[in-house]
mmCIF file with all atom_site columns, C-alpha atoms in Angstrom:
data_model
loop_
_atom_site.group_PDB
_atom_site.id
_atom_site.type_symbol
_atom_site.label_atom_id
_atom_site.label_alt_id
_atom_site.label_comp_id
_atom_site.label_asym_id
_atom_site.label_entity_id
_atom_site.label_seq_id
_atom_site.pdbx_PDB_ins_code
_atom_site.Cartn_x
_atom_site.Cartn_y
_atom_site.Cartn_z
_atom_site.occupancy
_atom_site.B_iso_or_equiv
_atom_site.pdbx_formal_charge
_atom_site.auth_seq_id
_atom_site.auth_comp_id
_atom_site.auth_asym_id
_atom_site.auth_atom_id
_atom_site.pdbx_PDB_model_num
ATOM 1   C CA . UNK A 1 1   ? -11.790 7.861   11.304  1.00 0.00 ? 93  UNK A CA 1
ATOM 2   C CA . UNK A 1 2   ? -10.141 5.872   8.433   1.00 0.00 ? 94  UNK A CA 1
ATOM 3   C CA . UNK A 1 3   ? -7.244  4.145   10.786  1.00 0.00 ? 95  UNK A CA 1
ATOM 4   C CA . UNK A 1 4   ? -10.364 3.009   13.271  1.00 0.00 ? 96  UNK A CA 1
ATOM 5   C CA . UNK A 1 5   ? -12.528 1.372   10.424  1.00 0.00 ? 97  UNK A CA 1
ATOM 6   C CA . UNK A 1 6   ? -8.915  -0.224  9.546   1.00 0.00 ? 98  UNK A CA 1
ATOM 7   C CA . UNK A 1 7   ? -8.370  -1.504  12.981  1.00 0.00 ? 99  UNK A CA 1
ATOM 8   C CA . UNK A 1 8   ? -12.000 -2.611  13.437  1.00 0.00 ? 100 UNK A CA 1
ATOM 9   C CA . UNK A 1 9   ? -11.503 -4.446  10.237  1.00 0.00 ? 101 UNK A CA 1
ATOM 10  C CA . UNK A 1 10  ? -8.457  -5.976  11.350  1.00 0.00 ? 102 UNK A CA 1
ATOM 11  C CA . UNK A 1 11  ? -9.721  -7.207  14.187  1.00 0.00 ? 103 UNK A CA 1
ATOM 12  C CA . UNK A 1 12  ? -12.941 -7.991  12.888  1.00 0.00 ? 104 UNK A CA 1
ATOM 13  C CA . UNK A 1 13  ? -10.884 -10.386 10.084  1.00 0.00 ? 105 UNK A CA 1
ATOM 14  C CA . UNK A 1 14  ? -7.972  -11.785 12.585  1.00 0.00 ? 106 UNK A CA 1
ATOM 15  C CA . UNK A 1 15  ? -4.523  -12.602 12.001  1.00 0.00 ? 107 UNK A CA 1
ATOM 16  C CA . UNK A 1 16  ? -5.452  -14.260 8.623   1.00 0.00 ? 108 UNK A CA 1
ATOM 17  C CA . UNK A 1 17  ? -5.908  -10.495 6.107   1.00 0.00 ? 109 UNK A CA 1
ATOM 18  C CA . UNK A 1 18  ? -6.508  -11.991 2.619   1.00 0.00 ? 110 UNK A CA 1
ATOM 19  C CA . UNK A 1 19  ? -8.876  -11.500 0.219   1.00 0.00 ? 111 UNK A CA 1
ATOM 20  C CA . UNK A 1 20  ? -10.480 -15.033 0.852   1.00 0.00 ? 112 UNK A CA 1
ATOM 21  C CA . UNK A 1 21  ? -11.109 -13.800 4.950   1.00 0.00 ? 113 UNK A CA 1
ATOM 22  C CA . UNK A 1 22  ? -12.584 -10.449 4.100   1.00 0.00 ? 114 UNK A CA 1
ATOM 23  C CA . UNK A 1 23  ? -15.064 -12.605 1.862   1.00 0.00 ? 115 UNK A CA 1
ATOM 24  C CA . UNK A 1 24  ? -16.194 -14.490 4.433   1.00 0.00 ? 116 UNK A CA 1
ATOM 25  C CA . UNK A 1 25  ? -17.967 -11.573 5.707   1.00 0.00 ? 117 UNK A CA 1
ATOM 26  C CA . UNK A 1 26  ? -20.820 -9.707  4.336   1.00 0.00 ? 118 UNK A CA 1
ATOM 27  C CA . UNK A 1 27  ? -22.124 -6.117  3.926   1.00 0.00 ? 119 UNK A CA 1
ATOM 28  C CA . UNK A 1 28  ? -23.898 -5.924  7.329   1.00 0.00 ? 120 UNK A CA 1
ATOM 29  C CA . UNK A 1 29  ? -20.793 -7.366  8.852   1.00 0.00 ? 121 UNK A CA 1
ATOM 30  C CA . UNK A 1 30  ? -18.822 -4.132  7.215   1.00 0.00 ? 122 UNK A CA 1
ATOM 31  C CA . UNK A 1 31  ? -21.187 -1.799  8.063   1.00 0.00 ? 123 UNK A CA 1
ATOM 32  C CA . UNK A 1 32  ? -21.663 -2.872  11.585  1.00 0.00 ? 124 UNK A CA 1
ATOM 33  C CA . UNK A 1 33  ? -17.861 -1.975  11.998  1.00 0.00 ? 125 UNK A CA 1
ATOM 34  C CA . UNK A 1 34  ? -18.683 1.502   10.176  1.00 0.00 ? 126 UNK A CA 1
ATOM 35  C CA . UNK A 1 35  ? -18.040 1.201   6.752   1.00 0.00 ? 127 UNK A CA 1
ATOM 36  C CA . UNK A 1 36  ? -20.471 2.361   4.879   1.00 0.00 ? 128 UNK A CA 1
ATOM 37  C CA . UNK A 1 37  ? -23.134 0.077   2.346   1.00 0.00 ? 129 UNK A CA 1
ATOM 38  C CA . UNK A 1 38  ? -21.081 1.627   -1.193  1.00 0.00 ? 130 UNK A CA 1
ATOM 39  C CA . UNK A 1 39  ? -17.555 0.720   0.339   1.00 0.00 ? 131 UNK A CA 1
ATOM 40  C CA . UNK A 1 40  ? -18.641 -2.477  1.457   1.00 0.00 ? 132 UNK A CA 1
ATOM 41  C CA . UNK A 1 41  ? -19.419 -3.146  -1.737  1.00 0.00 ? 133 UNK A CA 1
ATOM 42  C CA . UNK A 1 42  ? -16.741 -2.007  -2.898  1.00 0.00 ? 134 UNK A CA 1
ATOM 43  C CA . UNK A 1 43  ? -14.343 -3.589  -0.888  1.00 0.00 ? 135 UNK A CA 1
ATOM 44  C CA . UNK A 1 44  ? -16.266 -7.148  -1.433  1.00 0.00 ? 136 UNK A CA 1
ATOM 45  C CA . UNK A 1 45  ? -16.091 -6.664  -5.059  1.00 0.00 ? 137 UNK A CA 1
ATOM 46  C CA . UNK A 1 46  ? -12.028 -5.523  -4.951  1.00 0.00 ? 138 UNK A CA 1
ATOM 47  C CA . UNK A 1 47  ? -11.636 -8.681  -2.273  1.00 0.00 ? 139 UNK A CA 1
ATOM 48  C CA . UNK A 1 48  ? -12.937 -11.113 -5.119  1.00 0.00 ? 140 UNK A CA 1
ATOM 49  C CA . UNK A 1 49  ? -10.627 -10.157 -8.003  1.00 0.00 ? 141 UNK A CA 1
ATOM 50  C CA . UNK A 1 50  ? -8.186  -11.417 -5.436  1.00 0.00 ? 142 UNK A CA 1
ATOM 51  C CA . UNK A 1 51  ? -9.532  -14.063 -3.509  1.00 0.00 ? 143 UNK A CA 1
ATOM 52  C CA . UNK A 1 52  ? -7.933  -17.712 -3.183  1.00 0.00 ? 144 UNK A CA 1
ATOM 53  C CA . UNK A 1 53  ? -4.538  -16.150 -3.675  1.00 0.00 ? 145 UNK A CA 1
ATOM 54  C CA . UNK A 1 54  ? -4.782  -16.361 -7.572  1.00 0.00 ? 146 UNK A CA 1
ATOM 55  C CA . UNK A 1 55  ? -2.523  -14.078 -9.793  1.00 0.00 ? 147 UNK A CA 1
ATOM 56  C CA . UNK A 1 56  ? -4.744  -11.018 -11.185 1.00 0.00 ? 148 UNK A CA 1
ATOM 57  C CA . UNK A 1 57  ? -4.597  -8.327  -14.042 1.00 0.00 ? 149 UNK A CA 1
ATOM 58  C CA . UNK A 1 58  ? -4.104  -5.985  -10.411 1.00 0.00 ? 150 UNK A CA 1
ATOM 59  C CA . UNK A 1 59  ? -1.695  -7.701  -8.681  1.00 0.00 ? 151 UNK A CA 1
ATOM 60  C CA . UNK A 1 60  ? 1.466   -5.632  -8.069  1.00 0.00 ? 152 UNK A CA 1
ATOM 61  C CA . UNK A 1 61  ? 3.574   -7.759  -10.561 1.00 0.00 ? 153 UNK A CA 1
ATOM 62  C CA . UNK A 1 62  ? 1.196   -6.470  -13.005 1.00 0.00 ? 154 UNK A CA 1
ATOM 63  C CA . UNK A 1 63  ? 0.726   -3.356  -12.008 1.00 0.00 ? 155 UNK A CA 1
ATOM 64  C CA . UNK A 1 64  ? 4.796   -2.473  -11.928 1.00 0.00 ? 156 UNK A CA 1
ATOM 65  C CA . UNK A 1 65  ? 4.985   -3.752  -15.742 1.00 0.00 ? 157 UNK A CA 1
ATOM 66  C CA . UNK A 1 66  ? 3.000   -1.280  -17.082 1.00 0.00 ? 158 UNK A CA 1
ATOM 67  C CA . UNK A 1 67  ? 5.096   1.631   -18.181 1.00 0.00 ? 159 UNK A CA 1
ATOM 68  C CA . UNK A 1 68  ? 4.301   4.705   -16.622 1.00 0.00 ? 160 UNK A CA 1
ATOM 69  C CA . UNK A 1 69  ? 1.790   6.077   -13.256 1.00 0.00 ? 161 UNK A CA 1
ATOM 70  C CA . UNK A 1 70  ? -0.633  6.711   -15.572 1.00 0.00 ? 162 UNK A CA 1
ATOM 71  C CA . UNK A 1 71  ? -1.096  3.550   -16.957 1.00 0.00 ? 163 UNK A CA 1
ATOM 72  C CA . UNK A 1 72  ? -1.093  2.279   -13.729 1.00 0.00 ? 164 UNK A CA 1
ATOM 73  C CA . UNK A 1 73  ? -4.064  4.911   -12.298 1.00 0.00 ? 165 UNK A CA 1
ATOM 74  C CA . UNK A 1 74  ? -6.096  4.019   -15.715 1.00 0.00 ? 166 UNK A CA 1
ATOM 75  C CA . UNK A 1 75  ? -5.706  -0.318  -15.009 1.00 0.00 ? 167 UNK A CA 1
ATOM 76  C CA . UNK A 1 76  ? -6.742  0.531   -10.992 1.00 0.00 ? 168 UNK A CA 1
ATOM 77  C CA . UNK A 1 77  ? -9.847  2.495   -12.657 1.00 0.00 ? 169 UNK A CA 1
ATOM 78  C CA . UNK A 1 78  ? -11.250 -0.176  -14.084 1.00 0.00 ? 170 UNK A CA 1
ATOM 79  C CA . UNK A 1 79  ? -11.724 -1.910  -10.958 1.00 0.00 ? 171 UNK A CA 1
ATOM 80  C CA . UNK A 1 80  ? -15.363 -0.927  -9.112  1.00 0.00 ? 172 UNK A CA 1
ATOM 81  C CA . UNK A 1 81  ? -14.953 1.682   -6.710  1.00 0.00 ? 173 UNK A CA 1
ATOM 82  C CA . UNK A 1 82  ? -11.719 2.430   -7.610  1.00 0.00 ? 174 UNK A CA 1
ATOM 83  C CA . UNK A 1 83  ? -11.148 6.201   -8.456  1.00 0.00 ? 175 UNK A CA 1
ATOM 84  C CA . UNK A 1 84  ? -8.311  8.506   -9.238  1.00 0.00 ? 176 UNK A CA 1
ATOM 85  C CA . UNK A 1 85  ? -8.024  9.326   -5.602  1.00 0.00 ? 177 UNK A CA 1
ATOM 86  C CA . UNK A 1 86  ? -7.873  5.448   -4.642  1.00 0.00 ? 178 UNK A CA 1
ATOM 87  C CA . UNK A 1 87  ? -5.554  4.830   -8.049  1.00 0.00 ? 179 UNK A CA 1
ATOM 88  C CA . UNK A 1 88  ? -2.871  7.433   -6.491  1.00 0.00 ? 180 UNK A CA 1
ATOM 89  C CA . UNK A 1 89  ? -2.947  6.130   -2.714  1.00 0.00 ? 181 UNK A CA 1
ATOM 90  C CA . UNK A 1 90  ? -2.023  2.951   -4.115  1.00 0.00 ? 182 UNK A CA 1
ATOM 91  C CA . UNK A 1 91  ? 1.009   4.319   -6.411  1.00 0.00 ? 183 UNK A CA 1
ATOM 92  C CA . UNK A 1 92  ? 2.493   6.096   -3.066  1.00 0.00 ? 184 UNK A CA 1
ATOM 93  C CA . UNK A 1 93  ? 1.602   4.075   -0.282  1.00 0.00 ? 185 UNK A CA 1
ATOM 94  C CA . UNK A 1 94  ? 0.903   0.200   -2.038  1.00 0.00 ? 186 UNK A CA 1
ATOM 95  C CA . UNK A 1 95  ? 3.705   0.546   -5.024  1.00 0.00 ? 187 UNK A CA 1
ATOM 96  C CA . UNK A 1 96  ? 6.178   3.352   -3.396  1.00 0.00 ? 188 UNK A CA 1
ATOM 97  C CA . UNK A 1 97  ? 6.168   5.943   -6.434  1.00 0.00 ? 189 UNK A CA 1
ATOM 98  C CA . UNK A 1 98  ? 8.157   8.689   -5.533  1.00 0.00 ? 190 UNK A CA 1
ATOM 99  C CA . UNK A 1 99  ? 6.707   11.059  -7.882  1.00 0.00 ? 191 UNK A CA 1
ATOM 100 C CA . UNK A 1 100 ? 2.819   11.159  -7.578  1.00 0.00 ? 192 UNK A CA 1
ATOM 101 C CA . UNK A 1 101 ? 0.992   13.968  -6.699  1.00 0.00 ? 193 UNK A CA 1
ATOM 102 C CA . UNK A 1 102 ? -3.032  14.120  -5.948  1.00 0.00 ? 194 UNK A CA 1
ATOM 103 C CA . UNK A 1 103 ? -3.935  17.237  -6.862  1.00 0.00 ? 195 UNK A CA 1
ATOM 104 C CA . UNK A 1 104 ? -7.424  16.294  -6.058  1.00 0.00 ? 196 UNK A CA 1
ATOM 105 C CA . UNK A 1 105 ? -6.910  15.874  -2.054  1.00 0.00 ? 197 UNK A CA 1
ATOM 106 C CA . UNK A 1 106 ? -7.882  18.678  -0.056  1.00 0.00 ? 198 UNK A CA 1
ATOM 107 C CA . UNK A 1 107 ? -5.058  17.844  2.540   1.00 0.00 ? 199 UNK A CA 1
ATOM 108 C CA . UNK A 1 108 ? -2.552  18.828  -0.316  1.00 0.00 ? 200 UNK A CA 1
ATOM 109 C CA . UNK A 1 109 ? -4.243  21.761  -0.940  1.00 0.00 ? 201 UNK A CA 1
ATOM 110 C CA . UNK A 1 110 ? -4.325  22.701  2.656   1.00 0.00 ? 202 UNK A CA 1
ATOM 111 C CA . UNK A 1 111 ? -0.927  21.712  3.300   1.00 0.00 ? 203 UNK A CA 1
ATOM 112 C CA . UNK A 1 112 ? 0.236   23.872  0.458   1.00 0.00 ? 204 UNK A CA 1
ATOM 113 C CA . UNK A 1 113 ? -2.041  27.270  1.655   1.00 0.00 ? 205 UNK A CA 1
ATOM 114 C CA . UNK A 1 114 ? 0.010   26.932  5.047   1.00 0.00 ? 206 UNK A CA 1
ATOM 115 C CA . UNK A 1 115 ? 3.514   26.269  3.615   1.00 0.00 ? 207 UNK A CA 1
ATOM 116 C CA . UNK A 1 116 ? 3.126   29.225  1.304   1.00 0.00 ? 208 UNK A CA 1
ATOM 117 C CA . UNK A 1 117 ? 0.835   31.281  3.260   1.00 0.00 ? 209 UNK A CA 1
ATOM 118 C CA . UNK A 1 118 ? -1.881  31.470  0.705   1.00 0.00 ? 210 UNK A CA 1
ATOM 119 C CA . UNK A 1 119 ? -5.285  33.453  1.438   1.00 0.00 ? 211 UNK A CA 1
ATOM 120 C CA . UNK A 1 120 ? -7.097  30.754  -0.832  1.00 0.00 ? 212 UNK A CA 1
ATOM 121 C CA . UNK A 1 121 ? -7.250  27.330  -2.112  1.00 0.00 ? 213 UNK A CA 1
ATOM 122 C CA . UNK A 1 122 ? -4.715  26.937  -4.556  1.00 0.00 ? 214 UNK A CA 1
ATOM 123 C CA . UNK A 1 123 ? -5.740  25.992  -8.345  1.00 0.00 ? 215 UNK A CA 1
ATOM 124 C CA . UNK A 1 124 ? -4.577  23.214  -10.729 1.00 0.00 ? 216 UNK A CA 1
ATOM 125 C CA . UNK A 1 125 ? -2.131  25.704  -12.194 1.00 0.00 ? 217 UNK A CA 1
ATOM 126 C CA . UNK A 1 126 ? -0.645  27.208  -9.097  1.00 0.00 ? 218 UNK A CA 1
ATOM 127 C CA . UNK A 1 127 ? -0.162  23.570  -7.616  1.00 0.00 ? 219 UNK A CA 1
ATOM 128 C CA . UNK A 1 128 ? 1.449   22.458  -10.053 1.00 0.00 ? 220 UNK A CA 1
ATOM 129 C CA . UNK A 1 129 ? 4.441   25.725  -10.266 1.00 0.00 ? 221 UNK A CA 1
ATOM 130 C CA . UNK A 1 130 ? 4.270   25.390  -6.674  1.00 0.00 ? 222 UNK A CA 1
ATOM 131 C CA . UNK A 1 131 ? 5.589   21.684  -6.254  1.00 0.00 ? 223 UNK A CA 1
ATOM 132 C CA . UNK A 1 132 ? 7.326   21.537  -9.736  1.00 0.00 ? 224 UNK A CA 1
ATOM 133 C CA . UNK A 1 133 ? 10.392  22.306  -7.511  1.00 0.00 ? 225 UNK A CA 1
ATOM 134 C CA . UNK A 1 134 ? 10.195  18.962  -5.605  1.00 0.00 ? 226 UNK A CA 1
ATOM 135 C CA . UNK A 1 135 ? 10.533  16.540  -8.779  1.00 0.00 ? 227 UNK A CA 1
ATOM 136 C CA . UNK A 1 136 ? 10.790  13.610  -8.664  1.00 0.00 ? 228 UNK A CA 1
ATOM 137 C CA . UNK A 1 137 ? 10.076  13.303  -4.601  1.00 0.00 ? 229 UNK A CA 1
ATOM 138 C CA . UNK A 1 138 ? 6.578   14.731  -5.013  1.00 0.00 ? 230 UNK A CA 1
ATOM 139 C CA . UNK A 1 139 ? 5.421   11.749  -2.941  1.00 0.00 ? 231 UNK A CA 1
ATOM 140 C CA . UNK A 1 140 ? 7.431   12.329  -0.216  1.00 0.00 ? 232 UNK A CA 1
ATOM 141 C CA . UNK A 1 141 ? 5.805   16.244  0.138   1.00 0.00 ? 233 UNK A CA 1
ATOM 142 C CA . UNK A 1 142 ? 2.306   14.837  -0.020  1.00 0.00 ? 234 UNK A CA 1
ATOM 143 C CA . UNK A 1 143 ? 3.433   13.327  3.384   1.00 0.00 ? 235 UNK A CA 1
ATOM 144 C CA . UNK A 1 144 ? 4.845   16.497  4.980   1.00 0.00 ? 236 UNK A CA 1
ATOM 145 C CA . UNK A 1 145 ? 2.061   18.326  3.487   1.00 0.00 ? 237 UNK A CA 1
ATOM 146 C CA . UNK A 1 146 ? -0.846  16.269  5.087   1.00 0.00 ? 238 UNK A CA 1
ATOM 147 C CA . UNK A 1 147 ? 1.065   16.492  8.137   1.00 0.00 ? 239 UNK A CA 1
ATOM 148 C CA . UNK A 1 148 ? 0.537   20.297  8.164   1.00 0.00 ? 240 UNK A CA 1
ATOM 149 C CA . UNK A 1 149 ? -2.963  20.258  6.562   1.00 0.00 ? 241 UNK A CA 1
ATOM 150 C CA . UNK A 1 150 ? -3.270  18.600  10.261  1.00 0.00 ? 242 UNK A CA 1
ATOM 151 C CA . UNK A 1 151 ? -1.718  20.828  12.259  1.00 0.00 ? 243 UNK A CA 1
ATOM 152 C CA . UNK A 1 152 ? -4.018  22.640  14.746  1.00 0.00 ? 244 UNK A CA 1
ATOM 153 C CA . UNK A 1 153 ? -4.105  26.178  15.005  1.00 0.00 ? 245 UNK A CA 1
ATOM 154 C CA . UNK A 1 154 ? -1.749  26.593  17.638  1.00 0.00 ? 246 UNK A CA 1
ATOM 155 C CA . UNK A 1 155 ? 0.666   23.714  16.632  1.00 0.00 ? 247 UNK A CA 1
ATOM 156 C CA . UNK A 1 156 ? 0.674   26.962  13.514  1.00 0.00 ? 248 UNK A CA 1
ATOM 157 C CA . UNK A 1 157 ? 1.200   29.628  15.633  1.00 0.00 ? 249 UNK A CA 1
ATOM 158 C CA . UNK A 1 158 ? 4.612   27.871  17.238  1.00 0.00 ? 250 UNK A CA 1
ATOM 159 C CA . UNK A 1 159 ? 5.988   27.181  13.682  1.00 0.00 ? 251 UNK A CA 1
ATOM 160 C CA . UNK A 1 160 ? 5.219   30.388  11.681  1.00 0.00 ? 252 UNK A CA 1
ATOM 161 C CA . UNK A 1 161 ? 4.223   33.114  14.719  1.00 0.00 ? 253 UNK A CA 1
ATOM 162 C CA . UNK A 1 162 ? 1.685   34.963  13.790  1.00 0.00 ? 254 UNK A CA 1
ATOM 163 C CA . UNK A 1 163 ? -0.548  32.955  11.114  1.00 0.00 ? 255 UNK A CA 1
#
């Protein structure tokens, strides 16, 4: 559903993506292309912080000079409808950390009860012994593991047998 609202908006924007062409559109323009009235807003209020191409407190020069991920998440925070979650996407897929992992996202937790064949969700502590192993590429699982948190059923069944 996400990669069609993308597309939508893409198309919906043209050629020209920047902050300054997703302003020239308003909530009912978002919503009409199915994203909802709170991430409109959102994505408005994100859009001016970096509209007319000026330099920001978020832009990724900024960003990378902070000193560790956390920092990082914590600075993202602070911008409306930004939230841990959000903060994370953007160290993997906007800044390329290697080493984040969103402990939070149920397609982690799903990939991780079919690569180890757990009976239940897995909890903050068993997460965390589970992909200690894969330091400092934890970033790089998170991809395999949504990949299998999308399997389907039978997709299962040719990879493991029996599930």
């Amino acid at each position: 559903v996400a990669l069609k609202i993308w597309n939508r908006l893409l198309a919906e924007i043209g050629e020209t993506f920047s902050a300054t062409t997703v302003l020239l559109k308003d909530k009912r323009e978002l919503q009409r292309i199915g994203v909802s009235e709170r991430k409109s807003k959102y994505i408005l209020s994100i859009a001016e912080q970096f509209k007319d191409g000026k330099e920001c407190e978020y832009s990724v020069d900024n960003l990378l000079k902070l000193r560790t991920d956390s920092e990082i998440v914590n600075k993202l925070k602070q911008l409306y409808g930004i939230g841990e979650w959000s903060a994370q996407m953007t160290l993997i897929f906007g800044l390329r950390k290697l080493d984040v992992l969103p402990i939070g996202d149920y397609g982690i937790k799903k990939g991780l009860m079919r690569l180890f064949r757990l009976k239940s969700v897995p909890n903050l502590n068993q997460i965390q012994a589970l992909t200690e192993p894969w330091r400092p590429y934890r970033s790089v699982a998170c991809i395999y593991l949504w990949k299998l948190a999308d399997l389907s059923s039978c997709e299962l069944k040719t990879m493991y047998g029996n599930v």
